Amino acid sequence: MRLILSALIAATFLLSGACKNELDILDNYHSELVLYGILNPADTVHYIRVSKVFIGEGNALVAAQNQDSIGFSPGTMQVKIEQWKNGVLQNTYLLTEDRTIPRDSGVFVYPYQVLFRSRFTVTQDGSTYKVIATDLTKGTSANAETAIVQNVSVIEPFSNSTPINLWDTTTIRFKWKSGVFGKRYKYTIRFHYTEQFIYDTTETSEHFLDWEIGQVDAPSIAGNETMILYQERENFLRTLSQRIPQNNYVRRIAGKMDFIFLGAGEELATYLDVQVANSNSSASLQPYSNINGGLGLFSARTTNVFSGYWLDANTRYQMRISTITQGLNFVR
Protein backbone atom coordinates (compact mmCIF):
# COMPACT_ATOMS: atom_id res chain seq x y z
CA MET A 1 0.00 0.00 0.00
CA ARG A 2 1.40 3.37 -1.02
CA LEU A 3 1.03 6.12 1.54
CA ILE A 4 1.53 9.84 1.83
CA LEU A 5 2.21 11.44 5.17
CA SER A 6 2.12 15.18 5.75
CA ALA A 7 2.40 16.47 9.30
CA LEU A 8 0.38 19.62 8.92
CA ILE A 9 0.57 22.29 11.58
CA ALA A 10 -2.65 23.75 12.94
CA ALA A 11 -2.47 27.12 11.24
CA THR A 12 -5.97 27.68 12.57
CA PHE A 13 -4.51 28.03 16.08
CA LEU A 14 -4.13 31.67 15.06
CA LEU A 15 -7.78 32.45 14.56
CA SER A 16 -9.75 29.39 15.65
CA GLY A 17 -9.30 26.21 17.63
CA ALA A 18 -9.33 23.63 14.84
CA CYS A 19 -6.35 21.40 14.14
CA LYS A 20 -5.83 18.98 11.28
CA ASN A 21 -3.29 16.27 10.46
CA GLU A 22 -3.80 14.68 7.07
CA LEU A 23 -3.26 11.12 5.87
CA ASP A 24 -4.04 10.16 2.29
CA ILE A 25 -3.26 7.50 -0.30
CA LEU A 26 -1.90 8.36 -3.76
CA ASP A 27 -1.13 6.24 -6.81
CA ASN A 28 2.13 7.91 -7.79
CA TYR A 29 5.25 8.79 -5.87
CA HIS A 30 5.37 12.35 -4.64
CA SER A 31 7.64 14.15 -2.19
CA GLU A 32 7.47 17.77 -1.06
CA LEU A 33 8.39 20.00 1.82
CA VAL A 34 5.52 21.07 4.04
CA LEU A 35 5.84 24.29 6.02
CA TYR A 36 3.60 26.52 8.09
CA GLY A 37 4.16 29.91 9.67
CA ILE A 38 2.14 32.96 10.66
CA LEU A 39 3.87 36.27 11.37
CA ASN A 40 2.37 38.69 13.88
CA PRO A 41 3.91 42.08 14.79
CA ALA A 42 2.65 41.50 18.36
CA ASP A 43 4.93 38.46 18.76
CA THR A 44 8.56 38.73 19.79
CA VAL A 45 9.47 35.16 18.79
CA HIS A 46 8.37 33.68 15.47
CA TYR A 47 8.01 29.99 14.62
CA ILE A 48 8.04 28.01 11.38
CA ARG A 49 7.14 24.33 11.29
CA VAL A 50 8.71 22.25 8.53
CA SER A 51 7.90 18.62 7.75
CA LYS A 52 7.69 16.53 4.60
CA VAL A 53 5.39 14.47 2.46
CA PHE A 54 6.45 10.82 2.41
CA ILE A 55 5.31 7.98 0.13
CA GLY A 56 6.30 4.34 0.51
CA GLU A 57 5.15 0.78 0.79
CA GLY A 58 3.64 -0.56 4.00
CA ASN A 59 1.21 0.32 6.75
CA ALA A 60 0.45 4.06 6.84
CA LEU A 61 -0.34 4.10 10.55
CA VAL A 62 2.95 2.41 11.39
CA ALA A 63 4.92 4.82 9.20
CA ALA A 64 3.12 7.76 10.78
CA GLN A 65 4.74 6.83 14.10
CA ASN A 66 8.21 7.01 12.55
CA GLN A 67 9.80 10.44 12.97
CA ASP A 68 11.93 9.94 9.83
CA SER A 69 8.76 9.57 7.75
CA ILE A 70 7.50 13.08 8.43
CA GLY A 71 10.45 15.02 9.84
CA PHE A 72 14.10 15.83 9.31
CA SER A 73 17.23 14.79 11.14
CA PRO A 74 18.86 17.51 13.27
CA GLY A 75 21.02 19.88 11.24
CA THR A 76 19.68 18.81 7.85
CA MET A 77 17.16 21.65 7.38
CA GLN A 78 17.92 25.36 7.00
CA VAL A 79 15.12 27.88 7.50
CA LYS A 80 15.47 31.62 7.08
CA ILE A 81 13.17 34.63 6.78
CA GLU A 82 14.03 37.64 4.66
CA GLN A 83 12.58 41.11 5.10
CA TRP A 84 12.10 43.06 1.85
CA LYS A 85 10.99 46.65 1.28
CA ASN A 86 10.62 48.33 -2.11
CA GLY A 87 12.55 45.48 -3.71
CA VAL A 88 15.54 45.88 -1.38
CA LEU A 89 16.60 43.19 1.12
CA GLN A 90 16.52 44.73 4.61
CA ASN A 91 17.29 41.83 6.96
CA THR A 92 17.85 38.07 6.94
CA TYR A 93 16.95 36.01 10.00
CA LEU A 94 18.33 32.49 10.31
CA LEU A 95 16.01 30.33 12.42
CA THR A 96 17.26 27.76 14.92
CA GLU A 97 15.83 24.33 15.74
CA ASP A 98 13.51 24.12 18.75
CA ARG A 99 12.44 20.76 20.20
CA THR A 100 10.83 22.08 23.39
CA ILE A 101 7.23 22.30 22.14
CA PRO A 102 5.60 18.84 21.96
CA ARG A 103 3.16 17.68 19.31
CA ASP A 104 -0.34 16.72 20.47
CA SER A 105 -1.22 13.03 20.48
CA GLY A 106 -2.77 11.62 17.31
CA VAL A 107 -1.98 9.65 14.16
CA PHE A 108 1.50 11.12 13.82
CA VAL A 109 4.45 10.42 16.09
CA TYR A 110 4.35 12.50 19.27
CA PRO A 111 5.38 14.31 21.39
CA TYR A 112 8.65 14.84 19.51
CA GLN A 113 8.72 17.52 16.83
CA VAL A 114 11.14 20.11 15.50
CA LEU A 115 10.12 23.72 15.04
CA PHE A 116 12.31 26.56 13.84
CA ARG A 117 12.34 29.87 15.69
CA SER A 118 13.92 33.29 15.74
CA ARG A 119 13.50 36.46 17.77
CA PHE A 120 13.06 39.57 15.64
CA THR A 121 10.66 42.46 15.11
CA VAL A 122 8.04 42.22 12.38
CA THR A 123 7.45 45.76 11.15
CA GLN A 124 4.33 47.34 9.65
CA ASP A 125 6.24 49.76 7.44
CA GLY A 126 5.27 48.21 4.12
CA SER A 127 7.84 45.42 4.31
CA THR A 128 7.10 41.94 3.04
CA TYR A 129 8.58 38.77 4.51
CA LYS A 130 9.81 35.69 2.65
CA VAL A 131 10.44 32.30 4.23
CA ILE A 132 12.90 29.89 2.60
CA ALA A 133 13.27 26.29 3.83
CA THR A 134 16.08 24.20 2.33
CA ASP A 135 16.70 20.48 2.71
CA LEU A 136 20.50 20.48 2.96
CA THR A 137 20.78 16.77 2.13
CA LYS A 138 18.81 16.97 -1.13
CA GLY A 139 19.24 20.61 -2.05
CA THR A 140 15.48 21.07 -2.48
CA SER A 141 13.73 24.12 -1.09
CA ALA A 142 10.34 25.73 -0.64
CA ASN A 143 9.46 29.37 -0.16
CA ALA A 144 6.58 31.79 0.28
CA GLU A 145 6.05 35.50 0.82
CA THR A 146 3.54 37.48 2.87
CA ALA A 147 2.61 41.08 3.46
CA ILE A 148 1.94 42.16 7.05
CA VAL A 149 -1.59 43.04 8.14
CA GLN A 150 -1.82 46.70 9.19
CA ASN A 151 -3.64 48.10 12.23
CA VAL A 152 -7.35 48.84 12.47
CA SER A 153 -8.93 52.06 13.70
CA VAL A 154 -11.98 52.12 15.98
CA ILE A 155 -15.00 54.26 15.07
CA GLU A 156 -17.72 53.09 17.51
CA PRO A 157 -17.68 53.11 20.49
CA PHE A 158 -15.62 56.19 19.69
CA SER A 159 -13.90 57.01 22.97
CA ASN A 160 -12.88 55.09 26.06
CA SER A 161 -13.67 58.22 28.07
CA THR A 162 -17.40 57.61 27.58
CA PRO A 163 -18.80 54.71 29.69
CA ILE A 164 -20.65 52.02 27.72
CA ASN A 165 -24.15 50.67 28.27
CA LEU A 166 -24.17 46.83 28.10
CA TRP A 167 -27.31 45.93 30.01
CA ASP A 168 -30.56 46.83 28.22
CA THR A 169 -32.40 45.03 25.39
CA THR A 170 -31.30 47.38 22.60
CA THR A 171 -28.57 46.62 20.06
CA ILE A 172 -25.06 48.06 20.18
CA ARG A 173 -23.01 48.63 17.03
CA PHE A 174 -19.27 48.00 16.88
CA LYS A 175 -17.68 49.81 13.96
CA TRP A 176 -14.09 50.07 12.77
CA LYS A 177 -11.87 50.53 9.71
CA SER A 178 -9.89 47.57 8.41
CA GLY A 179 -6.13 47.65 8.00
CA VAL A 180 -4.31 47.16 4.71
CA PHE A 181 -3.87 43.43 3.89
CA GLY A 182 -6.45 42.48 6.54
CA LYS A 183 -9.14 40.13 5.24
CA ARG A 184 -10.83 38.54 8.28
CA TYR A 185 -11.43 40.01 11.71
CA LYS A 186 -12.39 38.39 14.98
CA TYR A 187 -13.64 40.91 17.55
CA THR A 188 -13.50 40.18 21.28
CA ILE A 189 -14.22 42.28 24.37
CA ARG A 190 -12.11 41.34 27.38
CA PHE A 191 -13.81 42.27 30.65
CA HIS A 192 -11.56 42.56 33.71
CA TYR A 193 -12.84 42.12 37.26
CA THR A 194 -11.49 41.71 40.78
CA GLU A 195 -12.52 39.06 43.29
CA GLN A 196 -12.39 40.03 46.97
CA PHE A 197 -12.56 37.39 49.72
CA ILE A 198 -15.49 38.32 52.00
CA TYR A 199 -13.71 37.38 55.25
CA ASP A 200 -10.54 39.27 54.41
CA THR A 201 -11.04 42.12 51.93
CA THR A 202 -7.26 42.53 51.53
CA GLU A 203 -7.17 39.11 49.87
CA THR A 204 -7.95 39.81 46.20
CA SER A 205 -7.32 38.22 42.79
CA GLU A 206 -7.57 39.59 39.26
CA HIS A 207 -9.58 37.85 36.52
CA PHE A 208 -10.89 38.46 33.02
CA LEU A 209 -13.55 37.07 30.73
CA ASP A 210 -13.60 37.21 26.92
CA TRP A 211 -16.91 38.04 25.24
CA GLU A 212 -16.69 37.14 21.55
CA ILE A 213 -18.57 39.75 19.53
CA GLY A 214 -18.22 38.04 16.16
CA GLN A 215 -16.18 37.53 13.01
CA VAL A 216 -16.45 39.28 9.66
CA ASP A 217 -14.56 39.48 6.35
CA ALA A 218 -13.49 42.72 4.72
CA PRO A 219 -14.65 43.27 1.10
CA SER A 220 -10.99 43.59 0.06
CA ILE A 221 -7.50 43.82 1.50
CA ALA A 222 -7.07 47.44 0.39
CA GLY A 223 -7.70 48.68 3.94
CA ASN A 224 -9.90 51.50 5.24
CA GLU A 225 -13.00 49.33 4.71
CA THR A 226 -15.89 50.03 7.11
CA MET A 227 -16.49 46.94 9.28
CA ILE A 228 -19.59 46.52 11.46
CA LEU A 229 -20.79 43.94 13.98
CA TYR A 230 -23.93 44.06 16.13
CA GLN A 231 -24.75 42.57 19.50
CA GLU A 232 -27.65 42.76 21.94
CA ARG A 233 -26.34 44.70 24.92
CA GLU A 234 -27.96 42.30 27.38
CA ASN A 235 -25.89 39.44 25.95
CA PHE A 236 -23.04 40.82 28.04
CA LEU A 237 -24.92 39.97 31.26
CA ARG A 238 -25.83 36.55 29.87
CA THR A 239 -22.17 35.89 29.07
CA LEU A 240 -21.17 36.80 32.62
CA SER A 241 -23.76 34.41 34.08
CA GLN A 242 -22.65 31.58 31.82
CA ARG A 243 -18.91 32.00 32.21
CA ILE A 244 -18.34 33.16 35.80
CA PRO A 245 -19.02 30.55 38.51
CA GLN A 246 -21.06 31.53 41.54
CA ASN A 247 -18.99 31.76 44.70
CA ASN A 248 -20.57 32.93 47.95
CA TYR A 249 -17.16 33.56 49.51
CA VAL A 250 -16.15 36.38 47.18
CA ARG A 251 -17.41 39.78 46.17
CA ARG A 252 -16.66 40.95 42.66
CA ILE A 253 -15.75 44.41 41.40
CA ALA A 254 -16.13 45.37 37.73
CA GLY A 255 -13.00 46.68 36.03
CA LYS A 256 -12.08 48.02 32.62
CA MET A 257 -12.57 46.43 29.20
CA ASP A 258 -10.24 45.84 26.26
CA PHE A 259 -11.41 45.76 22.65
CA ILE A 260 -9.34 43.11 20.87
CA PHE A 261 -9.13 42.68 17.10
CA LEU A 262 -7.46 39.64 15.48
CA GLY A 263 -6.89 40.42 11.81
CA ALA A 264 -5.95 37.64 9.39
CA GLY A 265 -4.27 37.98 6.02
CA GLU A 266 -6.02 36.81 2.87
CA GLU A 267 -4.05 33.56 2.61
CA LEU A 268 -4.85 32.62 6.20
CA ALA A 269 -8.54 33.39 5.69
CA THR A 270 -8.64 31.20 2.58
CA TYR A 271 -6.87 28.38 4.40
CA LEU A 272 -9.41 28.53 7.22
CA ASP A 273 -12.29 28.42 4.73
CA VAL A 274 -10.90 25.28 3.10
CA GLN A 275 -10.35 23.65 6.50
CA VAL A 276 -13.95 24.33 7.53
CA ALA A 277 -15.29 23.13 4.16
CA ASN A 278 -13.33 19.89 4.47
CA SER A 279 -14.56 19.27 8.02
CA ASN A 280 -18.19 19.87 6.99
CA SER A 281 -18.19 17.84 3.79
CA SER A 282 -17.82 14.16 2.99
CA ALA A 283 -15.91 15.12 -0.15
CA SER A 284 -12.30 16.17 0.41
CA LEU A 285 -11.35 19.48 -1.18
CA GLN A 286 -7.89 20.18 -2.52
CA PRO A 287 -5.83 21.56 0.41
CA TYR A 288 -5.04 25.26 0.06
CA SER A 289 -1.36 26.13 -0.15
CA ASN A 290 0.62 29.26 -1.02
CA ILE A 291 4.04 27.57 -0.77
CA ASN A 292 6.25 27.56 -3.87
CA GLY A 293 7.94 24.16 -4.23
CA GLY A 294 5.97 22.63 -1.39
CA LEU A 295 2.75 22.60 0.58
CA GLY A 296 1.41 24.55 3.53
CA LEU A 297 0.78 28.14 4.52
CA PHE A 298 2.81 31.26 5.18
CA SER A 299 0.71 34.29 6.07
CA ALA A 300 0.23 37.05 8.63
CA ARG A 301 -2.12 38.19 11.34
CA THR A 302 -2.21 41.27 13.54
CA THR A 303 -3.49 41.75 17.08
CA ASN A 304 -4.83 45.20 17.99
CA VAL A 305 -5.85 45.93 21.58
CA PHE A 306 -7.71 49.11 22.60
CA SER A 307 -7.81 49.41 26.38
CA GLY A 308 -9.42 51.50 29.07
CA TYR A 309 -13.13 51.20 28.26
CA TRP A 310 -15.56 51.39 31.20
CA LEU A 311 -19.07 50.10 31.86
CA ASP A 312 -21.56 52.83 32.68
CA ALA A 313 -23.18 53.14 36.11
CA ASN A 314 -26.47 51.61 34.96
CA THR A 315 -24.73 48.46 33.67
CA ARG A 316 -22.79 48.02 36.90
CA TYR A 317 -26.03 48.52 38.86
CA GLN A 318 -27.83 45.90 36.75
CA MET A 319 -24.93 43.48 37.33
CA ARG A 320 -25.81 43.70 41.04
CA ILE A 321 -29.60 43.44 40.87
CA SER A 322 -30.48 41.69 37.60
CA THR A 323 -31.89 38.16 37.92
CA ILE A 324 -29.35 37.19 35.27
CA THR A 325 -26.24 38.11 37.27
CA GLN A 326 -27.25 38.77 40.88
CA GLY A 327 -25.83 35.41 41.99
CA LEU A 328 -22.34 36.53 40.92
CA ASN A 329 -22.01 39.00 43.83
CA PHE A 330 -20.88 42.05 41.90
CA VAL A 331 -20.85 44.92 44.37
CA ARG A 332 -19.69 47.74 42.09
Coordinates of C-alpha atoms in Angstrom, one line a residue:
M1 CA 0.0 0.0 0.0
R2 CA 1.4 3.4 -1.0
L3 CA 1.0 6.1 1.5
I4 CA 1.5 9.8 1.8
L5 CA 2.2 11.4 5.2
S6 CA 2.1 15.2 5.8
A7 CA 2.4 16.5 9.3
L8 CA 0.4 19.6 8.9
I9 CA 0.6 22.3 11.6
A10 CA -2.6 23.7 12.9
A11 CA -2.5 27.1 11.2
T12 CA -6.0 27.7 12.6
F13 CA -4.5 28.0 16.1
L14 CA -4.1 31.7 15.1
L15 CA -7.8 32.4 14.6
S16 CA -9.7 29.4 15.6
G17 CA -9.3 26.2 17.6
A18 CA -9.3 23.6 14.8
C19 CA -6.4 21.4 14.1
K20 CA -5.8 19.0 11.3
N21 CA -3.3 16.3 10.5
E22 CA -3.8 14.7 7.1
L23 CA -3.3 11.1 5.9
D24 CA -4.0 10.2 2.3
I25 CA -3.3 7.5 -0.3
L26 CA -1.9 8.4 -3.8
D27 CA -1.1 6.2 -6.8
N28 CA 2.1 7.9 -7.8
Y29 CA 5.3 8.8 -5.9
H30 CA 5.4 12.4 -4.6
S31 CA 7.6 14.1 -2.2
E32 CA 7.5 17.8 -1.1
L33 CA 8.4 20.0 1.8
V34 CA 5.5 21.1 4.0
L35 CA 5.8 24.3 6.0
Y36 CA 3.6 26.5 8.1
G37 CA 4.2 29.9 9.7
I38 CA 2.1 33.0 10.7
L39 CA 3.9 36.3 11.4
N40 CA 2.4 38.7 13.9
P41 CA 3.9 42.1 14.8
A42 CA 2.7 41.5 18.4
D43 CA 4.9 38.5 18.8
T44 CA 8.6 38.7 19.8
V45 CA 9.5 35.2 18.8
H46 CA 8.4 33.7 15.5
Y47 CA 8.0 30.0 14.6
I48 CA 8.0 28.0 11.4
R49 CA 7.1 24.3 11.3
V50 CA 8.7 22.3 8.5
S51 CA 7.9 18.6 7.8
K52 CA 7.7 16.5 4.6
V53 CA 5.4 14.5 2.5
F54 CA 6.4 10.8 2.4
I55 CA 5.3 8.0 0.1
G56 CA 6.3 4.3 0.5
E57 CA 5.1 0.8 0.8
G58 CA 3.6 -0.6 4.0
N59 CA 1.2 0.3 6.8
A60 CA 0.5 4.1 6.8
L61 CA -0.3 4.1 10.6
V62 CA 3.0 2.4 11.4
A63 CA 4.9 4.8 9.2
A64 CA 3.1 7.8 10.8
Q65 CA 4.7 6.8 14.1
N66 CA 8.2 7.0 12.6
Q67 CA 9.8 10.4 13.0
D68 CA 11.9 9.9 9.8
S69 CA 8.8 9.6 7.7
I70 CA 7.5 13.1 8.4
G71 CA 10.5 15.0 9.8
F72 CA 14.1 15.8 9.3
S73 CA 17.2 14.8 11.1
P74 CA 18.9 17.5 13.3
G75 CA 21.0 19.9 11.2
T76 CA 19.7 18.8 7.8
M77 CA 17.2 21.7 7.4
Q78 CA 17.9 25.4 7.0
V79 CA 15.1 27.9 7.5
K80 CA 15.5 31.6 7.1
I81 CA 13.2 34.6 6.8
E82 CA 14.0 37.6 4.7
Q83 CA 12.6 41.1 5.1
W84 CA 12.1 43.1 1.9
K85 CA 11.0 46.6 1.3
N86 CA 10.6 48.3 -2.1
G87 CA 12.5 45.5 -3.7
V88 CA 15.5 45.9 -1.4
L89 CA 16.6 43.2 1.1
Q90 CA 16.5 44.7 4.6
N91 CA 17.3 41.8 7.0
T92 CA 17.8 38.1 6.9
Y93 CA 16.9 36.0 10.0
L94 CA 18.3 32.5 10.3
L95 CA 16.0 30.3 12.4
T96 CA 17.3 27.8 14.9
E97 CA 15.8 24.3 15.7
D98 CA 13.5 24.1 18.7
R99 CA 12.4 20.8 20.2
T100 CA 10.8 22.1 23.4
I101 CA 7.2 22.3 22.1
P102 CA 5.6 18.8 22.0
R103 CA 3.2 17.7 19.3
D104 CA -0.3 16.7 20.5
S105 CA -1.2 13.0 20.5
G106 CA -2.8 11.6 17.3
V107 CA -2.0 9.6 14.2
F108 CA 1.5 11.1 13.8
V109 CA 4.4 10.4 16.1
Y110 CA 4.3 12.5 19.3
P111 CA 5.4 14.3 21.4
Y112 CA 8.6 14.8 19.5
Q113 CA 8.7 17.5 16.8
V114 CA 11.1 20.1 15.5
L115 CA 10.1 23.7 15.0
F116 CA 12.3 26.6 13.8
R117 CA 12.3 29.9 15.7
S118 CA 13.9 33.3 15.7
R119 CA 13.5 36.5 17.8
F120 CA 13.1 39.6 15.6
T121 CA 10.7 42.5 15.1
V122 CA 8.0 42.2 12.4
T123 CA 7.4 45.8 11.1
Q124 CA 4.3 47.3 9.7
D125 CA 6.2 49.8 7.4
G126 CA 5.3 48.2 4.1
S127 CA 7.8 45.4 4.3
T128 CA 7.1 41.9 3.0
Y129 CA 8.6 38.8 4.5
K130 CA 9.8 35.7 2.6
V131 CA 10.4 32.3 4.2
I132 CA 12.9 29.9 2.6
A133 CA 13.3 26.3 3.8
T134 CA 16.1 24.2 2.3
D135 CA 16.7 20.5 2.7
L136 CA 20.5 20.5 3.0
T137 CA 20.8 16.8 2.1
K138 CA 18.8 17.0 -1.1
G139 CA 19.2 20.6 -2.1
T140 CA 15.5 21.1 -2.5
S141 CA 13.7 24.1 -1.1
A142 CA 10.3 25.7 -0.6
N143 CA 9.5 29.4 -0.2
A144 CA 6.6 31.8 0.3
E145 CA 6.0 35.5 0.8
T146 CA 3.5 37.5 2.9
A147 CA 2.6 41.1 3.5
I148 CA 1.9 42.2 7.0
V149 CA -1.6 43.0 8.1
Q150 CA -1.8 46.7 9.2
N151 CA -3.6 48.1 12.2
V152 CA -7.4 48.8 12.5
S153 CA -8.9 52.1 13.7
V154 CA -12.0 52.1 16.0
I155 CA -15.0 54.3 15.1
E156 CA -17.7 53.1 17.5
P157 CA -17.7 53.1 20.5
F158 CA -15.6 56.2 19.7
S159 CA -13.9 57.0 23.0
N160 CA -12.9 55.1 26.1
S161 CA -13.7 58.2 28.1
T162 CA -17.4 57.6 27.6
P163 CA -18.8 54.7 29.7
I164 CA -20.6 52.0 27.7
N165 CA -24.2 50.7 28.3
L166 CA -24.2 46.8 28.1
W167 CA -27.3 45.9 30.0
D168 CA -30.6 46.8 28.2
T169 CA -32.4 45.0 25.4
T170 CA -31.3 47.4 22.6
T171 CA -28.6 46.6 20.1
I172 CA -25.1 48.1 20.2
R173 CA -23.0 48.6 17.0
F174 CA -19.3 48.0 16.9
K175 CA -17.7 49.8 14.0
W176 CA -14.1 50.1 12.8
K177 CA -11.9 50.5 9.7
S178 CA -9.9 47.6 8.4
G179 CA -6.1 47.6 8.0
V180 CA -4.3 47.2 4.7
F181 CA -3.9 43.4 3.9
G182 CA -6.4 42.5 6.5
K183 CA -9.1 40.1 5.2
R184 CA -10.8 38.5 8.3
Y185 CA -11.4 40.0 11.7
K186 CA -12.4 38.4 15.0
Y187 CA -13.6 40.9 17.5
T188 CA -13.5 40.2 21.3
I189 CA -14.2 42.3 24.4
R190 CA -12.1 41.3 27.4
F191 CA -13.8 42.3 30.7
H192 CA -11.6 42.6 33.7
Y193 CA -12.8 42.1 37.3
T194 CA -11.5 41.7 40.8
E195 CA -12.5 39.1 43.3
Q196 CA -12.4 40.0 47.0
F197 CA -12.6 37.4 49.7
I198 CA -15.5 38.3 52.0
Y199 CA -13.7 37.4 55.3
D200 CA -10.5 39.3 54.4
T201 CA -11.0 42.1 51.9
T202 CA -7.3 42.5 51.5
E203 CA -7.2 39.1 49.9
T204 CA -8.0 39.8 46.2
S205 CA -7.3 38.2 42.8
E206 CA -7.6 39.6 39.3
H207 CA -9.6 37.8 36.5
F208 CA -10.9 38.5 33.0
L209 CA -13.6 37.1 30.7
D210 CA -13.6 37.2 26.9
W211 CA -16.9 38.0 25.2
E212 CA -16.7 37.1 21.5
I213 CA -18.6 39.7 19.5
G214 CA -18.2 38.0 16.2
Q215 CA -16.2 37.5 13.0
V216 CA -16.5 39.3 9.7
D217 CA -14.6 39.5 6.4
A218 CA -13.5 42.7 4.7
P219 CA -14.6 43.3 1.1
S220 CA -11.0 43.6 0.1
I221 CA -7.5 43.8 1.5
A222 CA -7.1 47.4 0.4
G223 CA -7.7 48.7 3.9
N224 CA -9.9 51.5 5.2
E225 CA -13.0 49.3 4.7
T226 CA -15.9 50.0 7.1
M227 CA -16.5 46.9 9.3
I228 CA -19.6 46.5 11.5
L229 CA -20.8 43.9 14.0
Y230 CA -23.9 44.1 16.1
Q231 CA -24.8 42.6 19.5
E232 CA -27.7 42.8 21.9
R233 CA -26.3 44.7 24.9
E234 CA -28.0 42.3 27.4
N235 CA -25.9 39.4 25.9
F236 CA -23.0 40.8 28.0
L237 CA -24.9 40.0 31.3
R238 CA -25.8 36.6 29.9
T239 CA -22.2 35.9 29.1
L240 CA -21.2 36.8 32.6
S241 CA -23.8 34.4 34.1
Q242 CA -22.6 31.6 31.8
R243 CA -18.9 32.0 32.2
I244 CA -18.3 33.2 35.8
P245 CA -19.0 30.5 38.5
Q246 CA -21.1 31.5 41.5
N247 CA -19.0 31.8 44.7
N248 CA -20.6 32.9 48.0
Y249 CA -17.2 33.6 49.5
V250 CA -16.1 36.4 47.2
R251 CA -17.4 39.8 46.2
R252 CA -16.7 41.0 42.7
I253 CA -15.8 44.4 41.4
A254 CA -16.1 45.4 37.7
G255 CA -13.0 46.7 36.0
K256 CA -12.1 48.0 32.6
M257 CA -12.6 46.4 29.2
D258 CA -10.2 45.8 26.3
F259 CA -11.4 45.8 22.6
I260 CA -9.3 43.1 20.9
F261 CA -9.1 42.7 17.1
L262 CA -7.5 39.6 15.5
G263 CA -6.9 40.4 11.8
A264 CA -6.0 37.6 9.4
G265 CA -4.3 38.0 6.0
E266 CA -6.0 36.8 2.9
E267 CA -4.0 33.6 2.6
L268 CA -4.8 32.6 6.2
A269 CA -8.5 33.4 5.7
T270 CA -8.6 31.2 2.6
Y271 CA -6.9 28.4 4.4
L272 CA -9.4 28.5 7.2
D273 CA -12.3 28.4 4.7
V274 CA -10.9 25.3 3.1
Q275 CA -10.4 23.6 6.5
V276 CA -14.0 24.3 7.5
A277 CA -15.3 23.1 4.2
N278 CA -13.3 19.9 4.5
S279 CA -14.6 19.3 8.0
N280 CA -18.2 19.9 7.0
S281 CA -18.2 17.8 3.8
S282 CA -17.8 14.2 3.0
A283 CA -15.9 15.1 -0.2
S284 CA -12.3 16.2 0.4
L285 CA -11.4 19.5 -1.2
Q286 CA -7.9 20.2 -2.5
P287 CA -5.8 21.6 0.4
Y288 CA -5.0 25.3 0.1
S289 CA -1.4 26.1 -0.2
N290 CA 0.6 29.3 -1.0
I291 CA 4.0 27.6 -0.8
N292 CA 6.2 27.6 -3.9
G293 CA 7.9 24.2 -4.2
G294 CA 6.0 22.6 -1.4
L295 CA 2.7 22.6 0.6
G296 CA 1.4 24.6 3.5
L297 CA 0.8 28.1 4.5
F298 CA 2.8 31.3 5.2
S299 CA 0.7 34.3 6.1
A300 CA 0.2 37.0 8.6
R301 CA -2.1 38.2 11.3
T302 CA -2.2 41.3 13.5
T303 CA -3.5 41.7 17.1
N304 CA -4.8 45.2 18.0
V305 CA -5.8 45.9 21.6
F306 CA -7.7 49.1 22.6
S307 CA -7.8 49.4 26.4
G308 CA -9.4 51.5 29.1
Y309 CA -13.1 51.2 28.3
W310 CA -15.6 51.4 31.2
L311 CA -19.1 50.1 31.9
D312 CA -21.6 52.8 32.7
A313 CA -23.2 53.1 36.1
N314 CA -26.5 51.6 35.0
T315 CA -24.7 48.5 33.7
R316 CA -22.8 48.0 36.9
Y317 CA -26.0 48.5 38.9
Q318 CA -27.8 45.9 36.8
M319 CA -24.9 43.5 37.3
R320 CA -25.8 43.7 41.0
I321 CA -29.6 43.4 40.9
S322 CA -30.5 41.7 37.6
T323 CA -31.9 38.2 37.9
I324 CA -29.3 37.2 35.3
T325 CA -26.2 38.1 37.3
Q326 CA -27.3 38.8 40.9
G327 CA -25.8 35.4 42.0
L328 CA -22.3 36.5 40.9
N329 CA -22.0 39.0 43.8
F330 CA -20.9 42.0 41.9
V331 CA -20.8 44.9 44.4
R332 CA -19.7 47.7 42.1

